[in-house]
Amino acid sequence: MESQRNVSEFILLGLSYDKNIQLFCFVLFLFGYNSLLVGNVLILVSILSSTLFHQPMYYFLSHLASLDIYYTSSITPKLIGDLLLGTKSISYGNCMLQVFTMHFFGSAEIFILTAMAFDRYVAICKPLHYMIIMNRTRCNLFVLAAWVGGAVHSFPQLFMAIQLPFCGPNEIDHYFCDIFPLLKVACTDTHITGVLVLANSGVVVLATFVLLFGSYVIILLTLRNHSAEGRRKALSTCGSHITVVVLFFAPAIFVYLRPPKTFPEDKVFALFYTIIAPMFNPLIYTLRNTEMKNIMRKVWCQVYFQKK
């Protein structure tokens, strides 16, 4: 590995050179990151402390909340520190670690969202067989498959990044280390590597998006046979999930499902699937979910009165 590179660190150019924009982004992302941590911890504690944990949808939601914390924490603290201190260097080892963790937790989150879509499909389209199909063993298998799928996706990404030779330019036009920006500063022909990355990341994003889109088309068609109250309740639950999917997948498809090139807009789109979508997940899944709001109110009121 050492013979393939002459750089020990990279310079992340970040989102902007403007000091005022940097200050604004620092305040915004610091607030957003803290909100994400608090919101997801509240969701986790509320689900784990109640009977909701035994329901498949909330069992998956607890894993999604955990993944949101891990996924965003692999990127955002470094970004916030760079915006505050003005130092934007990252060591070679930490850069490779960031490539791995970002893809590992991000792809695991994609697979959990897919499991949640399947759960909604079974609940609405096959309600009489719901408890048989979505038993705890199958739910555990879905979660295990999400983590294994994350590893299967991310290890090839890491291997391709480690194999890249770096012998001169070390400025990455991004706010975190990702494979496409690294291809741009590698001192070799990266065409084949770019195609492999496209086949890996692009196929994962597209295949899961098509699967999710198809499942919701079937759900919407099935809802035509439900009562008005049943449609309202189902659409309320599915609406939260669809919002999360759109916020996450739309920018990810733009970035990864295309020839291996980088554009200035990539950094803006990356903000959606690395920070904005995970930040809004707690709000989307609580404000639009009456059952979740009630159980959070009950759990935290009990905690408050026990302290009294």
Short mmCIF file of N, CA and C in Angstrom, two decimals, residues 178-301:
data_model
loop_
_atom_site.label_atom_id
_atom_site.label_comp_id
_atom_site.label_asym_id
_atom_site.label_seq_id
_atom_site.Cartn_x
_atom_site.Cartn_y
_atom_site.Cartn_z
N ASP A 178 -15.21 10.16 -0.30
CA ASP A 178 -16.05 9.22 -1.02
C ASP A 178 -15.29 8.74 -2.25
N ILE A 179 -15.75 7.67 -2.82
CA ILE A 179 -14.97 7.01 -3.86
C ILE A 179 -14.85 7.85 -5.13
N PHE A 180 -15.91 8.52 -5.58
CA PHE A 180 -15.83 9.31 -6.81
C PHE A 180 -14.86 10.48 -6.69
N PRO A 181 -14.92 11.28 -5.61
CA PRO A 181 -13.91 12.35 -5.46
C PRO A 181 -12.48 11.81 -5.38
N LEU A 182 -12.31 10.62 -4.78
CA LEU A 182 -10.97 10.04 -4.70
C LEU A 182 -10.48 9.61 -6.08
N LEU A 183 -11.38 9.12 -6.93
CA LEU A 183 -10.99 8.75 -8.29
C LEU A 183 -10.43 9.95 -9.04
N LYS A 184 -10.95 11.14 -8.73
CA LYS A 184 -10.54 12.35 -9.44
C LYS A 184 -9.10 12.73 -9.15
N VAL A 185 -8.58 12.41 -7.96
CA VAL A 185 -7.22 12.80 -7.59
C VAL A 185 -6.24 11.64 -7.68
N ALA A 186 -6.71 10.46 -8.06
CA ALA A 186 -5.81 9.31 -8.23
C ALA A 186 -4.96 9.49 -9.48
N CYS A 187 -3.69 9.08 -9.41
CA CYS A 187 -2.78 9.27 -10.54
C CYS A 187 -2.70 7.99 -11.37
N THR A 188 -3.85 7.59 -11.91
CA THR A 188 -3.92 6.44 -12.79
C THR A 188 -5.22 6.51 -13.56
N ASP A 189 -5.37 5.67 -14.55
CA ASP A 189 -6.62 5.59 -15.29
C ASP A 189 -7.66 4.89 -14.42
N THR A 190 -8.73 5.60 -14.08
CA THR A 190 -9.72 5.06 -13.13
C THR A 190 -11.02 4.66 -13.82
N HIS A 191 -10.98 4.49 -15.13
CA HIS A 191 -12.21 4.18 -15.86
C HIS A 191 -12.83 2.86 -15.38
N ILE A 192 -12.02 1.81 -15.28
CA ILE A 192 -12.54 0.51 -14.87
C ILE A 192 -13.04 0.56 -13.43
N THR A 193 -12.27 1.23 -12.56
CA THR A 193 -12.71 1.36 -11.17
C THR A 193 -14.02 2.11 -11.08
N GLY A 194 -14.16 3.17 -11.90
CA GLY A 194 -15.40 3.93 -11.92
C GLY A 194 -16.59 3.09 -12.34
N VAL A 195 -16.39 2.24 -13.33
CA VAL A 195 -17.47 1.34 -13.78
C VAL A 195 -17.84 0.36 -12.67
N LEU A 196 -16.84 -0.15 -11.96
CA LEU A 196 -17.11 -1.08 -10.87
C LEU A 196 -17.87 -0.41 -9.73
N VAL A 197 -17.50 0.84 -9.43
CA VAL A 197 -18.21 1.59 -8.39
C VAL A 197 -19.65 1.83 -8.81
N LEU A 198 -19.84 2.19 -10.08
CA LEU A 198 -21.19 2.40 -10.61
C LEU A 198 -22.01 1.12 -10.52
N ALA A 199 -21.39 -0.01 -10.85
CA ALA A 199 -22.10 -1.28 -10.79
C ALA A 199 -22.45 -1.65 -9.35
N ASN A 200 -21.58 -1.26 -8.41
CA ASN A 200 -21.82 -1.57 -7.01
C ASN A 200 -22.85 -0.63 -6.40
N SER A 201 -22.48 0.65 -6.28
CA SER A 201 -23.36 1.62 -5.62
C SER A 201 -24.62 1.89 -6.43
N GLY A 202 -24.45 2.08 -7.74
CA GLY A 202 -25.59 2.43 -8.58
C GLY A 202 -26.64 1.35 -8.60
N VAL A 203 -26.21 0.10 -8.73
CA VAL A 203 -27.15 -1.02 -8.78
C VAL A 203 -27.89 -1.18 -7.46
N VAL A 204 -27.17 -1.03 -6.34
CA VAL A 204 -27.80 -1.15 -5.02
C VAL A 204 -28.88 -0.09 -4.86
N VAL A 205 -28.55 1.16 -5.19
CA VAL A 205 -29.51 2.25 -5.04
C VAL A 205 -30.70 2.07 -5.97
N LEU A 206 -30.43 1.76 -7.24
CA LEU A 206 -31.52 1.63 -8.21
C LEU A 206 -32.41 0.43 -7.89
N ALA A 207 -31.81 -0.71 -7.60
CA ALA A 207 -32.60 -1.93 -7.35
C ALA A 207 -33.52 -1.75 -6.14
N THR A 208 -32.98 -1.19 -5.06
CA THR A 208 -33.81 -1.00 -3.87
C THR A 208 -34.88 0.05 -4.10
N PHE A 209 -34.55 1.09 -4.86
CA PHE A 209 -35.56 2.12 -5.14
C PHE A 209 -36.70 1.55 -5.98
N VAL A 210 -36.37 0.77 -7.00
CA VAL A 210 -37.41 0.14 -7.83
C VAL A 210 -38.27 -0.79 -6.99
N LEU A 211 -37.64 -1.55 -6.10
CA LEU A 211 -38.37 -2.45 -5.22
C LEU A 211 -39.31 -1.68 -4.30
N LEU A 212 -38.79 -0.59 -3.72
CA LEU A 212 -39.62 0.23 -2.84
C LEU A 212 -40.77 0.88 -3.60
N PHE A 213 -40.46 1.42 -4.78
CA PHE A 213 -41.49 2.07 -5.60
C PHE A 213 -42.58 1.07 -5.97
N GLY A 214 -42.16 -0.13 -6.39
CA GLY A 214 -43.12 -1.16 -6.75
C GLY A 214 -44.01 -1.57 -5.60
N SER A 215 -43.42 -1.68 -4.40
CA SER A 215 -44.21 -2.09 -3.23
C SER A 215 -45.27 -1.06 -2.90
N TYR A 216 -44.95 0.23 -3.04
CA TYR A 216 -45.92 1.27 -2.72
C TYR A 216 -46.98 1.42 -3.80
N VAL A 217 -46.66 1.10 -5.03
CA VAL A 217 -47.67 1.07 -6.08
C VAL A 217 -48.71 -0.01 -5.75
N ILE A 218 -48.23 -1.19 -5.35
CA ILE A 218 -49.13 -2.28 -4.98
C ILE A 218 -49.98 -1.89 -3.77
N ILE A 219 -49.34 -1.24 -2.79
CA ILE A 219 -50.06 -0.81 -1.58
C ILE A 219 -51.17 0.18 -1.93
N LEU A 220 -50.86 1.16 -2.77
CA LEU A 220 -51.85 2.17 -3.15
C LEU A 220 -53.01 1.55 -3.93
N LEU A 221 -52.71 0.59 -4.78
CA LEU A 221 -53.77 -0.10 -5.52
C LEU A 221 -54.65 -0.91 -4.58
N THR A 222 -54.04 -1.53 -3.58
CA THR A 222 -54.80 -2.34 -2.61
C THR A 222 -55.69 -1.46 -1.74
N LEU A 223 -55.25 -0.24 -1.44
CA LEU A 223 -56.00 0.65 -0.55
C LEU A 223 -57.34 1.07 -1.15
N ARG A 224 -57.51 0.91 -2.46
CA ARG A 224 -58.79 1.28 -3.08
C ARG A 224 -59.94 0.45 -2.54
N ASN A 225 -59.62 -0.75 -2.03
CA ASN A 225 -60.65 -1.65 -1.51
C ASN A 225 -60.88 -1.48 -0.01
N HIS A 226 -60.14 -0.55 0.62
CA HIS A 226 -60.29 -0.34 2.05
C HIS A 226 -61.31 0.77 2.33
N SER A 227 -61.74 0.83 3.57
CA SER A 227 -62.64 1.90 3.99
C SER A 227 -61.88 3.23 4.04
N ALA A 228 -62.62 4.32 4.14
CA ALA A 228 -61.99 5.64 4.19
C ALA A 228 -61.09 5.77 5.41
N GLU A 229 -61.52 5.24 6.55
CA GLU A 229 -60.70 5.29 7.76
C GLU A 229 -59.46 4.43 7.62
N GLY A 230 -59.62 3.26 7.01
CA GLY A 230 -58.48 2.37 6.78
C GLY A 230 -57.46 3.00 5.84
N ARG A 231 -57.95 3.67 4.78
CA ARG A 231 -57.04 4.35 3.85
C ARG A 231 -56.29 5.48 4.54
N ARG A 232 -57.00 6.22 5.38
CA ARG A 232 -56.37 7.35 6.07
C ARG A 232 -55.26 6.88 6.98
N LYS A 233 -55.53 5.82 7.76
CA LYS A 233 -54.53 5.31 8.69
C LYS A 233 -53.33 4.72 7.95
N ALA A 234 -53.60 3.96 6.88
CA ALA A 234 -52.52 3.34 6.12
C ALA A 234 -51.67 4.39 5.41
N LEU A 235 -52.33 5.38 4.83
CA LEU A 235 -51.59 6.43 4.12
C LEU A 235 -50.76 7.27 5.08
N SER A 236 -51.24 7.45 6.31
CA SER A 236 -50.49 8.21 7.31
C SER A 236 -49.18 7.50 7.63
N THR A 237 -49.25 6.18 7.82
CA THR A 237 -48.05 5.40 8.11
C THR A 237 -47.12 5.34 6.91
N CYS A 238 -47.69 5.04 5.74
CA CYS A 238 -46.87 4.91 4.53
C CYS A 238 -46.32 6.26 4.09
N GLY A 239 -47.06 7.33 4.35
CA GLY A 239 -46.60 8.66 3.95
C GLY A 239 -45.28 9.01 4.60
N SER A 240 -45.11 8.63 5.87
CA SER A 240 -43.85 8.89 6.55
C SER A 240 -42.71 8.16 5.86
N HIS A 241 -42.95 6.91 5.52
CA HIS A 241 -41.91 6.10 4.91
C HIS A 241 -41.57 6.60 3.51
N ILE A 242 -42.58 6.97 2.74
CA ILE A 242 -42.35 7.49 1.39
C ILE A 242 -41.53 8.78 1.43
N THR A 243 -41.82 9.64 2.40
CA THR A 243 -41.06 10.90 2.55
C THR A 243 -39.59 10.62 2.81
N VAL A 244 -39.32 9.67 3.71
CA VAL A 244 -37.93 9.30 4.02
C VAL A 244 -37.23 8.74 2.78
N VAL A 245 -37.94 7.87 2.05
CA VAL A 245 -37.36 7.24 0.86
C VAL A 245 -37.01 8.28 -0.19
N VAL A 246 -37.90 9.24 -0.42
CA VAL A 246 -37.65 10.27 -1.44
C VAL A 246 -36.46 11.14 -1.04
N LEU A 247 -36.42 11.57 0.22
CA LEU A 247 -35.31 12.42 0.69
C LEU A 247 -33.97 11.71 0.58
N PHE A 248 -33.97 10.41 0.79
CA PHE A 248 -32.72 9.64 0.79
C PHE A 248 -32.32 9.21 -0.62
N PHE A 249 -33.26 8.66 -1.37
CA PHE A 249 -32.92 8.01 -2.62
C PHE A 249 -32.76 8.97 -3.79
N ALA A 250 -33.57 10.01 -3.87
CA ALA A 250 -33.50 10.91 -5.02
C ALA A 250 -32.11 11.51 -5.21
N PRO A 251 -31.50 12.12 -4.18
CA PRO A 251 -30.14 12.63 -4.36
C PRO A 251 -29.09 11.53 -4.52
N ALA A 252 -29.29 10.37 -3.84
CA ALA A 252 -28.33 9.28 -3.96
C ALA A 252 -28.30 8.74 -5.39
N ILE A 253 -29.47 8.65 -6.02
CA ILE A 253 -29.53 8.19 -7.41
C ILE A 253 -28.81 9.17 -8.33
N PHE A 254 -28.98 10.47 -8.08
CA PHE A 254 -28.30 11.47 -8.91
C PHE A 254 -26.78 11.35 -8.82
N VAL A 255 -26.28 11.07 -7.62
CA VAL A 255 -24.84 11.03 -7.40
C VAL A 255 -24.21 9.73 -7.91
N TYR A 256 -24.85 8.59 -7.65
CA TYR A 256 -24.20 7.30 -7.89
C TYR A 256 -24.64 6.61 -9.17
N LEU A 257 -25.80 6.96 -9.71
CA LEU A 257 -26.27 6.25 -10.89
C LEU A 257 -25.99 7.07 -12.14
N ARG A 258 -24.70 7.24 -12.43
CA ARG A 258 -24.27 7.99 -13.60
C ARG A 258 -22.79 7.69 -13.83
N PRO A 259 -22.24 8.09 -14.97
CA PRO A 259 -20.79 7.89 -15.19
C PRO A 259 -19.97 8.50 -14.07
N PRO A 260 -18.81 7.91 -13.76
CA PRO A 260 -18.01 8.35 -12.62
C PRO A 260 -17.37 9.72 -12.82
N LYS A 261 -18.16 10.76 -12.66
CA LYS A 261 -17.67 12.14 -12.72
C LYS A 261 -18.16 12.88 -11.49
N THR A 262 -17.47 13.97 -11.17
CA THR A 262 -17.89 14.79 -10.03
C THR A 262 -18.32 16.16 -10.53
N PHE A 263 -19.35 16.70 -9.89
CA PHE A 263 -19.87 18.03 -10.21
C PHE A 263 -19.98 18.83 -8.93
N PRO A 264 -19.94 20.17 -9.03
CA PRO A 264 -20.08 21.00 -7.82
C PRO A 264 -21.39 20.73 -7.08
N GLU A 265 -22.44 20.36 -7.84
CA GLU A 265 -23.74 20.11 -7.21
C GLU A 265 -23.75 18.86 -6.35
N ASP A 266 -22.76 17.99 -6.53
CA ASP A 266 -22.73 16.73 -5.78
C ASP A 266 -22.74 16.97 -4.27
N LYS A 267 -22.01 18.01 -3.85
CA LYS A 267 -21.92 18.27 -2.42
C LYS A 267 -23.28 18.67 -1.84
N VAL A 268 -24.05 19.43 -2.61
CA VAL A 268 -25.38 19.85 -2.15
C VAL A 268 -26.31 18.63 -2.07
N PHE A 269 -26.28 17.79 -3.11
CA PHE A 269 -27.13 16.60 -3.11
C PHE A 269 -26.71 15.63 -2.01
N ALA A 270 -25.39 15.55 -1.75
CA ALA A 270 -24.91 14.64 -0.71
C ALA A 270 -25.41 15.05 0.67
N LEU A 271 -25.64 16.35 0.87
CA LEU A 271 -26.16 16.81 2.15
C LEU A 271 -27.50 16.15 2.48
N PHE A 272 -28.30 15.87 1.45
CA PHE A 272 -29.62 15.29 1.68
C PHE A 272 -29.53 13.88 2.25
N TYR A 273 -28.67 13.04 1.64
CA TYR A 273 -28.66 11.65 2.12
C TYR A 273 -27.67 11.41 3.25
N THR A 274 -26.81 12.37 3.56
CA THR A 274 -25.89 12.19 4.68
C THR A 274 -26.33 12.91 5.95
N ILE A 275 -27.04 14.03 5.81
CA ILE A 275 -27.39 14.83 6.98
C ILE A 275 -28.88 15.14 7.05
N ILE A 276 -29.45 15.70 5.98
CA ILE A 276 -30.82 16.22 6.03
C ILE A 276 -31.83 15.10 6.23
N ALA A 277 -31.78 14.04 5.40
CA ALA A 277 -32.74 12.93 5.54
C ALA A 277 -32.66 12.27 6.92
N PRO A 278 -31.45 11.89 7.41
CA PRO A 278 -31.39 11.32 8.76
C PRO A 278 -31.87 12.29 9.84
N MET A 279 -31.65 13.62 9.63
CA MET A 279 -32.07 14.60 10.62
C MET A 279 -33.59 14.69 10.71
N PHE A 280 -34.28 14.53 9.56
CA PHE A 280 -35.73 14.64 9.55
C PHE A 280 -36.43 13.34 9.91
N ASN A 281 -35.71 12.23 9.90
CA ASN A 281 -36.34 10.94 10.21
C ASN A 281 -37.08 10.94 11.55
N PRO A 282 -36.47 11.43 12.65
CA PRO A 282 -37.21 11.43 13.92
C PRO A 282 -38.49 12.25 13.85
N LEU A 283 -38.44 13.41 13.18
CA LEU A 283 -39.63 14.25 13.06
C LEU A 283 -40.70 13.57 12.22
N ILE A 284 -40.29 12.98 11.11
CA ILE A 284 -41.24 12.34 10.19
C ILE A 284 -41.94 11.17 10.87
N TYR A 285 -41.18 10.37 11.62
CA TYR A 285 -41.75 9.17 12.21
C TYR A 285 -42.47 9.41 13.53
N THR A 286 -42.37 10.62 14.09
CA THR A 286 -43.08 10.91 15.33
C THR A 286 -44.25 11.86 15.11
N LEU A 287 -44.01 12.97 14.40
CA LEU A 287 -45.07 13.96 14.21
C LEU A 287 -46.24 13.41 13.39
N ARG A 288 -45.95 12.46 12.48
CA ARG A 288 -47.00 11.89 11.64
C ARG A 288 -47.52 10.55 12.16
N ASN A 289 -47.11 10.17 13.36
CA ASN A 289 -47.47 8.86 13.89
C ASN A 289 -48.08 9.04 15.29
N THR A 290 -49.39 8.90 15.37
CA THR A 290 -50.09 9.11 16.63
C THR A 290 -49.67 8.10 17.69
N GLU A 291 -49.52 6.84 17.29
CA GLU A 291 -49.13 5.79 18.24
C GLU A 291 -47.75 6.08 18.82
N MET A 292 -46.84 6.54 17.98
CA MET A 292 -45.49 6.85 18.44
C MET A 292 -45.51 8.04 19.40
N LYS A 293 -46.29 9.06 19.08
CA LYS A 293 -46.38 10.24 19.96
C LYS A 293 -46.97 9.86 21.31
N ASN A 294 -47.98 9.01 21.31
CA ASN A 294 -48.62 8.62 22.57
C ASN A 294 -47.66 7.82 23.45
N ILE A 295 -46.93 6.89 22.85
CA ILE A 295 -46.03 6.06 23.65
C ILE A 295 -44.84 6.89 24.16
N MET A 296 -44.36 7.86 23.37
CA MET A 296 -43.28 8.73 23.83
C MET A 296 -43.75 9.58 24.99
N ARG A 297 -44.97 10.10 24.89
CA ARG A 297 -45.51 10.91 25.97
C ARG A 297 -45.65 10.08 27.24
N LYS A 298 -46.11 8.84 27.09
CA LYS A 298 -46.30 7.96 28.25
C LYS A 298 -44.98 7.61 28.90
N VAL A 299 -43.99 7.22 28.09
CA VAL A 299 -42.69 6.79 28.61
C VAL A 299 -41.99 7.93 29.32
N TRP A 300 -41.95 9.09 28.69
CA TRP A 300 -41.19 10.19 29.27
C TRP A 300 -41.91 10.86 30.43
N CYS A 301 -43.24 10.77 30.45
CA CYS A 301 -43.97 11.25 31.63
C CYS A 301 -43.68 10.35 32.83
#
